[in-house]
C-alpha positions as semicolon CSV with decimal commas, in nm:
position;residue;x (nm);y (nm);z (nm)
1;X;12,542;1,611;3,470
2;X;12,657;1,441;3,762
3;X;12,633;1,530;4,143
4;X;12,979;1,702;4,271
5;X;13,076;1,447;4,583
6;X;13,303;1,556;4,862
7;X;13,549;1,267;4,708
8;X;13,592;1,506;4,404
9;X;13,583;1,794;4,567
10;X;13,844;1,654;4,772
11;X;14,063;1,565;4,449
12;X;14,018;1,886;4,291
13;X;14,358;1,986;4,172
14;X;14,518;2,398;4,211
15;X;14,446;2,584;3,935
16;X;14,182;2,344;3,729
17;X;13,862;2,433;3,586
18;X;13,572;2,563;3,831
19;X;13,390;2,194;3,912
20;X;12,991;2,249;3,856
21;X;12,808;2,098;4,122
22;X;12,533;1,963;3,885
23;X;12,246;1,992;4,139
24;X;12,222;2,371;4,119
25;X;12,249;2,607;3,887
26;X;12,547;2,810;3,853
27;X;12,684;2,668;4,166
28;X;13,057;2,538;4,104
29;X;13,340;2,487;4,338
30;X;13,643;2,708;4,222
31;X;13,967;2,536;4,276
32;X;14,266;2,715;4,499
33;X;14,521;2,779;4,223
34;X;14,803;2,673;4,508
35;X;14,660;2,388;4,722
36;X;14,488;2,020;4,635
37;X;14,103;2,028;4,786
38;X;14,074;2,352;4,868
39;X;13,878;2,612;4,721
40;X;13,519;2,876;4,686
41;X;13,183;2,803;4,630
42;X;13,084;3,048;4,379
43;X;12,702;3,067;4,253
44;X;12,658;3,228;3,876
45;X;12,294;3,412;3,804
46;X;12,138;3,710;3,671
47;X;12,037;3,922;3,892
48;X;11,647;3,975;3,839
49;X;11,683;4,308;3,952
50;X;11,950;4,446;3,763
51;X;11,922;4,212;3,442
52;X;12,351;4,168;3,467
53;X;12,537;3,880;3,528
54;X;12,676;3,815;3,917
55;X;12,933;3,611;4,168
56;X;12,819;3,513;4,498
57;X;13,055;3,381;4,685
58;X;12,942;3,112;4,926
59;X;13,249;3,026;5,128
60;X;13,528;2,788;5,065
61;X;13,602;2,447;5,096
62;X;13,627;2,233;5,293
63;X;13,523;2,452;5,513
64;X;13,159;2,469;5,366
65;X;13,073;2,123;5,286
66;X;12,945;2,070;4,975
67;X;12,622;1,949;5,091
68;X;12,640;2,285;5,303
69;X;12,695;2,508;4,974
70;X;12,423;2,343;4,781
71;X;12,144;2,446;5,035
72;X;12,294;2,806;5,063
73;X;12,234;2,842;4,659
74;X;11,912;2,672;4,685
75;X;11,785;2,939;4,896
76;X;11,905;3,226;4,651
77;X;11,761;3,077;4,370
78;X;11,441;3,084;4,571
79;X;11,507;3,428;4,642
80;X;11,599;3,490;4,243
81;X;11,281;3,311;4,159
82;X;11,118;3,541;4,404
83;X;11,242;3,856;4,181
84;X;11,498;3,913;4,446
85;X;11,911;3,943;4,405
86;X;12,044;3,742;4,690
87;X;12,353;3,970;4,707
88;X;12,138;4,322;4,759
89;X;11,928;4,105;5,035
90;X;12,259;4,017;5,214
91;X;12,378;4,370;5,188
92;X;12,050;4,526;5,326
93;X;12,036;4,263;5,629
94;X;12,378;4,411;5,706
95;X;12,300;4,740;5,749
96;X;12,010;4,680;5,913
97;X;11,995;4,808;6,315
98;X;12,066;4,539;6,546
99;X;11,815;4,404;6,736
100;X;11,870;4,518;7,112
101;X;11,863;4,328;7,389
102;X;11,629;4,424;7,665
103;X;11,867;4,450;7,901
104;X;12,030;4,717;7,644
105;X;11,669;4,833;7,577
106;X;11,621;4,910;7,978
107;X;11,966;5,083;7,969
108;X;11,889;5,321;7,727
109;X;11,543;5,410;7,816
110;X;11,706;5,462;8,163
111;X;12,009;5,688;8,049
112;X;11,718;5,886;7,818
113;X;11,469;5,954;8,113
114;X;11,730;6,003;8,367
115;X;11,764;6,364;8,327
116;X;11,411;6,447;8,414
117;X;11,426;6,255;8,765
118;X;11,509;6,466;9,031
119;X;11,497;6,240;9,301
120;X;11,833;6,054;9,251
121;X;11,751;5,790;9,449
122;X;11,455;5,702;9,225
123;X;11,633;5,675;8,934
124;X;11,900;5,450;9,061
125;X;11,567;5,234;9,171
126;X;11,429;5,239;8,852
127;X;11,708;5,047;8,673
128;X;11,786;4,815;9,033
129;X;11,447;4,705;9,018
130;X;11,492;4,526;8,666
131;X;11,863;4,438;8,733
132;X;11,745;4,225;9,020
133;X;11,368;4,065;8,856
134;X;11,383;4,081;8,477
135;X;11,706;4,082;8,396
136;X;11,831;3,770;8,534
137;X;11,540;3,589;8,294
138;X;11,457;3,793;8,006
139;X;11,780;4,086;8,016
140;X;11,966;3,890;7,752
141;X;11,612;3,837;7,518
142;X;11,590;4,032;7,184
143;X;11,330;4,259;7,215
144;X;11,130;4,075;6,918
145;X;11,129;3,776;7,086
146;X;10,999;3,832;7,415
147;X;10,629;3,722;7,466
148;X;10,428;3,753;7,731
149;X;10,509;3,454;7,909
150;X;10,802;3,534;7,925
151;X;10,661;3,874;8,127
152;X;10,484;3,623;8,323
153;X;10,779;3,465;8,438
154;X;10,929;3,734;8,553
155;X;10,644;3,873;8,776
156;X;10,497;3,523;8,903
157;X;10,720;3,506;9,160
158;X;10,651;3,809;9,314
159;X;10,316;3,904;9,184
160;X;10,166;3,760;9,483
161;X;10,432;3,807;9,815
162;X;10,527;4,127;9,692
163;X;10,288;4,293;9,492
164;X;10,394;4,677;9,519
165;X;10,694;4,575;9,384
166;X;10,600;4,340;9,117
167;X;10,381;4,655;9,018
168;X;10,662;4,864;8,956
169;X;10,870;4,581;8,782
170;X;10,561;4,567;8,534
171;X;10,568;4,893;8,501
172;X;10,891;4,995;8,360
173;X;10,934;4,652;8,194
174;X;10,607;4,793;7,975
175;X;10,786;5,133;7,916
176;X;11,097;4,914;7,816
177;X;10,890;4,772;7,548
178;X;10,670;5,090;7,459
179;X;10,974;5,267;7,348
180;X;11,092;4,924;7,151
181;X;10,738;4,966;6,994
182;X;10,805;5,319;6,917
183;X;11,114;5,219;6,782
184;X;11,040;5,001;6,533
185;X;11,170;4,718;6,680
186;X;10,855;4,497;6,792
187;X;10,494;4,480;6,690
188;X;10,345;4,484;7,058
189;X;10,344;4,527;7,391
190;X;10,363;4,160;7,537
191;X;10,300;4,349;7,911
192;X;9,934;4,445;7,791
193;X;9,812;4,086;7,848
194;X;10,034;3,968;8,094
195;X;9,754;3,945;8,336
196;X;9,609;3,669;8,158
197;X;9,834;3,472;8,285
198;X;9,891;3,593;8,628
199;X;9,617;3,524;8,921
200;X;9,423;3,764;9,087
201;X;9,617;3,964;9,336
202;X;9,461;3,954;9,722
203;X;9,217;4,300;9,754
204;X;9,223;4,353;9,404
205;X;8,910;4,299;9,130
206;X;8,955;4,241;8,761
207;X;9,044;4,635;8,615
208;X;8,782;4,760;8,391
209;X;8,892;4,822;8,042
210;X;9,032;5,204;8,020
211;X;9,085;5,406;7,753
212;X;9,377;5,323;7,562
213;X;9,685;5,559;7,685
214;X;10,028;5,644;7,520
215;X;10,316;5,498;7,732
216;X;10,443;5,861;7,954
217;X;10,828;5,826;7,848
218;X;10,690;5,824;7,434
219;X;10,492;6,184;7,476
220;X;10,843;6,442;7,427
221;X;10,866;6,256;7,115
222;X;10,511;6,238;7,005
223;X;10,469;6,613;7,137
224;X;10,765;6,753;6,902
225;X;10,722;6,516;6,659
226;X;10,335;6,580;6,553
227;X;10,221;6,899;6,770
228;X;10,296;7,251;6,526
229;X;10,185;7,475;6,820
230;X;10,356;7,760;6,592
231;X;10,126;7,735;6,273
232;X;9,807;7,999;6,329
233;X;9,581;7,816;6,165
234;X;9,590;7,501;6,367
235;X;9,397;7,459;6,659
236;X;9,401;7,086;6,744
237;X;9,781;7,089;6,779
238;X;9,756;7,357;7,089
239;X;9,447;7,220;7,213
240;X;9,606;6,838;7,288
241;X;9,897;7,000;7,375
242;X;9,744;7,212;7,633
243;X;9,504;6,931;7,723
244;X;9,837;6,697;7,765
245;X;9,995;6,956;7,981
246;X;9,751;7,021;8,250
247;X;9,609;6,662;8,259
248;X;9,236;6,805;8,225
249;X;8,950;6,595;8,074
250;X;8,880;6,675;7,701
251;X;8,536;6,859;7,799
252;X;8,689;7,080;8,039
253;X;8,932;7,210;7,765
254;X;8,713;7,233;7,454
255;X;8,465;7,406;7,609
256;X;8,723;7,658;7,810
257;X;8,670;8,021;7,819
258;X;8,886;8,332;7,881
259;X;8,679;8,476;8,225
260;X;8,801;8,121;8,350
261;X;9,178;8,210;8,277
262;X;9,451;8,424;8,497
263;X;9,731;8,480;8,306
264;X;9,888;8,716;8,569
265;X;9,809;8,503;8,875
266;X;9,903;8,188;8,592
267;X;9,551;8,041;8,709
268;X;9,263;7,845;8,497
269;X;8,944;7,810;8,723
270;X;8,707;7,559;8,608
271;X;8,354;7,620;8,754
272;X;8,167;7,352;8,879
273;X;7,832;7,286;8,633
274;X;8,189;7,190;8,394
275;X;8,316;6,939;8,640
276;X;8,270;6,611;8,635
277;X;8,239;6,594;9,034
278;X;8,064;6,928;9,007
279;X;8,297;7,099;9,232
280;X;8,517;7,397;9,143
281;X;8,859;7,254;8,977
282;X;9,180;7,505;8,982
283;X;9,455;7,432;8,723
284;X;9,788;7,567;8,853
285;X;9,943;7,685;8,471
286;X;10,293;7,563;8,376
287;X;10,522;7,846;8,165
288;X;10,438;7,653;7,866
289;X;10,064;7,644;7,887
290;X;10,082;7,998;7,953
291;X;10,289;8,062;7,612
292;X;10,013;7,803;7,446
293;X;9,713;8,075;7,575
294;X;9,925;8,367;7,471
295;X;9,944;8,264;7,193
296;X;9,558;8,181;7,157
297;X;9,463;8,522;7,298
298;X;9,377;8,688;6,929
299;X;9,157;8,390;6,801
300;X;8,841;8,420;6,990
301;X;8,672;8,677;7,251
302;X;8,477;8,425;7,445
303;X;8,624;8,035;7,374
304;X;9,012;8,006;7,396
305;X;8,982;7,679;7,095
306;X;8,762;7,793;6,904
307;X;8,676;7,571;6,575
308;X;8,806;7,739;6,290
309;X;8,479;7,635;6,093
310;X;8,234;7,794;6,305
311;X;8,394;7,999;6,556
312;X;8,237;7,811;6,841
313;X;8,354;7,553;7,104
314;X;8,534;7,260;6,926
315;X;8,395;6,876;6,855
316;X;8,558;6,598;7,068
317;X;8,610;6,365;6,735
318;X;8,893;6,677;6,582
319;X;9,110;6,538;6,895
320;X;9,007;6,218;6,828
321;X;9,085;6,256;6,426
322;X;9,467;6,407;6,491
323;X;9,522;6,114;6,729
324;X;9,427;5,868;6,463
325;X;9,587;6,062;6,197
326;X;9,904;6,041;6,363
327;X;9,892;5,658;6,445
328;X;9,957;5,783;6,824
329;X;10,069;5,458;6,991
330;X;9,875;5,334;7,298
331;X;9,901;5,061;7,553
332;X;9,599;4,911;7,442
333;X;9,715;4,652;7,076
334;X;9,563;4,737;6,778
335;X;9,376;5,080;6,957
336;X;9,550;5,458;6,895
337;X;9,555;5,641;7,222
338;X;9,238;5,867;7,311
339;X;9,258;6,229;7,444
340;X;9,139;6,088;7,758
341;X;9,400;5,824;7,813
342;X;9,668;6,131;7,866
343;X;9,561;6,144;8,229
344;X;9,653;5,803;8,292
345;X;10,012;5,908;8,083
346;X;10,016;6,193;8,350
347;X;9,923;5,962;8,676
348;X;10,181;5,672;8,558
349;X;10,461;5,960;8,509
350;X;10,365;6,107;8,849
351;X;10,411;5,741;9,036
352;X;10,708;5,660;8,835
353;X;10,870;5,958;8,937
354;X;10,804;5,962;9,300
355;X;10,531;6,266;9,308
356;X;10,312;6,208;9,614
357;X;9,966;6,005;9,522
358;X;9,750;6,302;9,692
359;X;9,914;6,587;9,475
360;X;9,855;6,365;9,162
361;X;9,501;6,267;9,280
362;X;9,427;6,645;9,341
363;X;9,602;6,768;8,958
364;X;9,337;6,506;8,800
365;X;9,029;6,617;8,985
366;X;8,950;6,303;9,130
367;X;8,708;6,269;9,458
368;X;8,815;6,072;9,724
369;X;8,568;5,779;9,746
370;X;8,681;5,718;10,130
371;X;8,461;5,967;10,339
372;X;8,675;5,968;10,647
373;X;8,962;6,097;10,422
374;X;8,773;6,309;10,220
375;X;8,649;6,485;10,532
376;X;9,024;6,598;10,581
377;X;9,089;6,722;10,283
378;X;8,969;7,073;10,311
379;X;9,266;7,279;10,058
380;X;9,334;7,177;9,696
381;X;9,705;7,219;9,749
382;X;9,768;7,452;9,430
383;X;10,093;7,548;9,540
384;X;10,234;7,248;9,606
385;X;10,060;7,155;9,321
386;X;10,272;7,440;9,097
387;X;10,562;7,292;9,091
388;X;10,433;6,945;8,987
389;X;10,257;7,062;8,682
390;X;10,593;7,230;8,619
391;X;10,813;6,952;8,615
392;X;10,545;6,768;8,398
393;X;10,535;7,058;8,139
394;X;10,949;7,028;8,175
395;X;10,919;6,668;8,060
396;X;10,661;6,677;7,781
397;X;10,787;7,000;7,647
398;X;11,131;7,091;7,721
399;X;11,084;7,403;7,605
400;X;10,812;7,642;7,586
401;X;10,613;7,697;7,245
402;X;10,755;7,959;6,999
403;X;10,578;8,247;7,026
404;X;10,401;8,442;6,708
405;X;10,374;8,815;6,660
């Protein structure tokens, strides 16, 4: 059989017989039963799937070349051959999501996170900070396809001059793409290895690798999605969350005990020998990590997690085992976030959302290295500290656990 040409194809008369194109099967031009060279590409095959007989149209002529029709049903029949109908393929490509932009990503993630700022002002500087550095580059980017060069790109020219700044551009551009991540829509966070290709900021020494952390704006979801603080007979799930909620080391909340705990004064003391700094640590307790120790209060006399094996003070690797259970996303590729890594979820939140570096310092524990300014600080600020944890708690856990008889 002989190739169709665009000469006959072009001669095809209204109303003749279908014209096969000869170099695919199935594929025939379908003449317009009213006008002279006009008609539809049509492709004939069995649909591997199904076993029945289909159409496919391919467009119509001249608007689709012939030349043009012949490589569309080449790369059905590839898909046929492939055990795949070409027409369910199409179909499922077109209800598939569409990719977002980032500057669509950044929206959202703004318009979602908005509601637990406060400070105004902050959030409007959240969004202005990518309008005016990333967006101009990289806004009208499919999620998918940004890399981290193209990250690079963005921060270069500030990375050095204006390094605060450049900080916080990397840092929401990295939530922008954790909650694309968490979404489905991209295998990786490109910001994880931007500074690879970035030099060396004046003051600053190459970071030590830390324990890989979920992204702060992912935990409400990961907290309601995989945390059943209502079930009895599950510890782990109130034990993270509690962990999550008052930014404590994993230790420190294994190994608590009830003479350490205030419910009325909403108060957890952690003595010193349990410190890592071996200094006297007080946790000011949000409304939901009270409800969380209520509701522990009947499963042990002296540990408030107690294993459920043994009875005594809980192994580091059950956290460990829910988080890898759970595929708990991190900012670290290819690594599920550790226990640990929630206190640099907690610090990242605080500085995103304005909190003052001392109160945050203070709510993880940490010494301050400088001995001049450790010489001043003489209180632990718990009550300004209250209302901190608070609006934490508020963000991770709208609402406080359900309560059981």
């Amino acid at each position: 059989m002989s190739l169709l040409t665009d000469t006959k194809a072009r001669s095809v008369k209204p109303g003749g017989t279908p014209l096969a194109h000869g170099g695919v099967t199935g594929l025939a031009l379908h003449p317009s039963p009213s006008h002279k060279g006009q008609g539809k590409w049509v492709l004939r095959y069995v649909s591997p799937v199904t076993k029945k007989r289909r159409n496919a149209g391919l467009g119509s002529y001249p608007d689709t070349s012939v030349a043009e029709a012949a490589n569309q049903a080449r790369s059905m029949r590839e898909q046929i051959a492939h055990g795949q109908d070409p027409l369910e393929v199409k179909a499922n490509e077109a209800t598939k999501p569409r990719m977002p932009l980032l500057r669509e990503a950044a929206t959202t993630l703004h318009e979602e996170l908005k509601p637990g700022w406060k400070n105004v002002k902050h959030a409007q500087q959240w969004i202005n900070t990518l309008t005016e550095y990333a967006f101009p580059l990289i806004g009208s980017l499919p999620l998918d396809q940004i890399q981290p060069r193209h990250i690079a790109d963005v921060l270069r020219p500030i990375w050095l001059e204006k390094p605060e700044t450049a900080g916080r551009v990397k840092q929401r551009l990295h939530a922008v793409m954790a909650w694309g991540w968490a979404h489905g829509y991209c295998q990786s966070n490109p910001v994880d290895v931007v500074g690879h290709l970035l030099p060396i900021q004046p003051g600053k020494t190459v970071r030590t690798q830390h324990q890989p952390a979920m992204p702060w704006a992912l935990l409400p979801h990961f907290v309601s999605k995989h945390l059943r603080l209502s079930e009895t007979l599950d510890v782990t799930s109130p034990v993270l969350a509690f962990l999550i909620l008052t930014a404590a080391r994993s230790g420190e909340v294994r190994l608590m005990t009830w003479d350490e705990v205030d419910l009325h004064a909403k108060l957890w003391t952690v003595p010193a020998e349990r410190m890592k700094a071996k200094m006297i640590h007080r946790v000011p307790l949000s409304k939901q990590a009270v409800s969380i120790l209520k509701h522990q209060q009947s499963q042990h006399d002296t540990f408030v997690f107690p294993s459920v094996r043994d009875r005594t003070s809980l192994s580091d690797m059950t956290l460990t085992a829910l988080l890898r259970r759970v595929k708990a996303v991190s900012d670290v590729p290819g690594r599920t976030a550790t226990a640990h890594g929630f206190r640099s979820s907690f610090r990242d939140w605080c500085s995103e959302n304005g909190f003052p570096r001392d109160l945050a310092e203070r709510a993880l524990a940490h010494t301050v290295a400088n001995k001049v300014e450790a010489a001043y600080h003489r209180t632990d600020l718990l009550e300004q500290r209250r209302p901190l944890m608070q609006a934490w708690a508020d963000f991770v856990m709208p609402s406080p656990p359900r309560k059981t008889a």
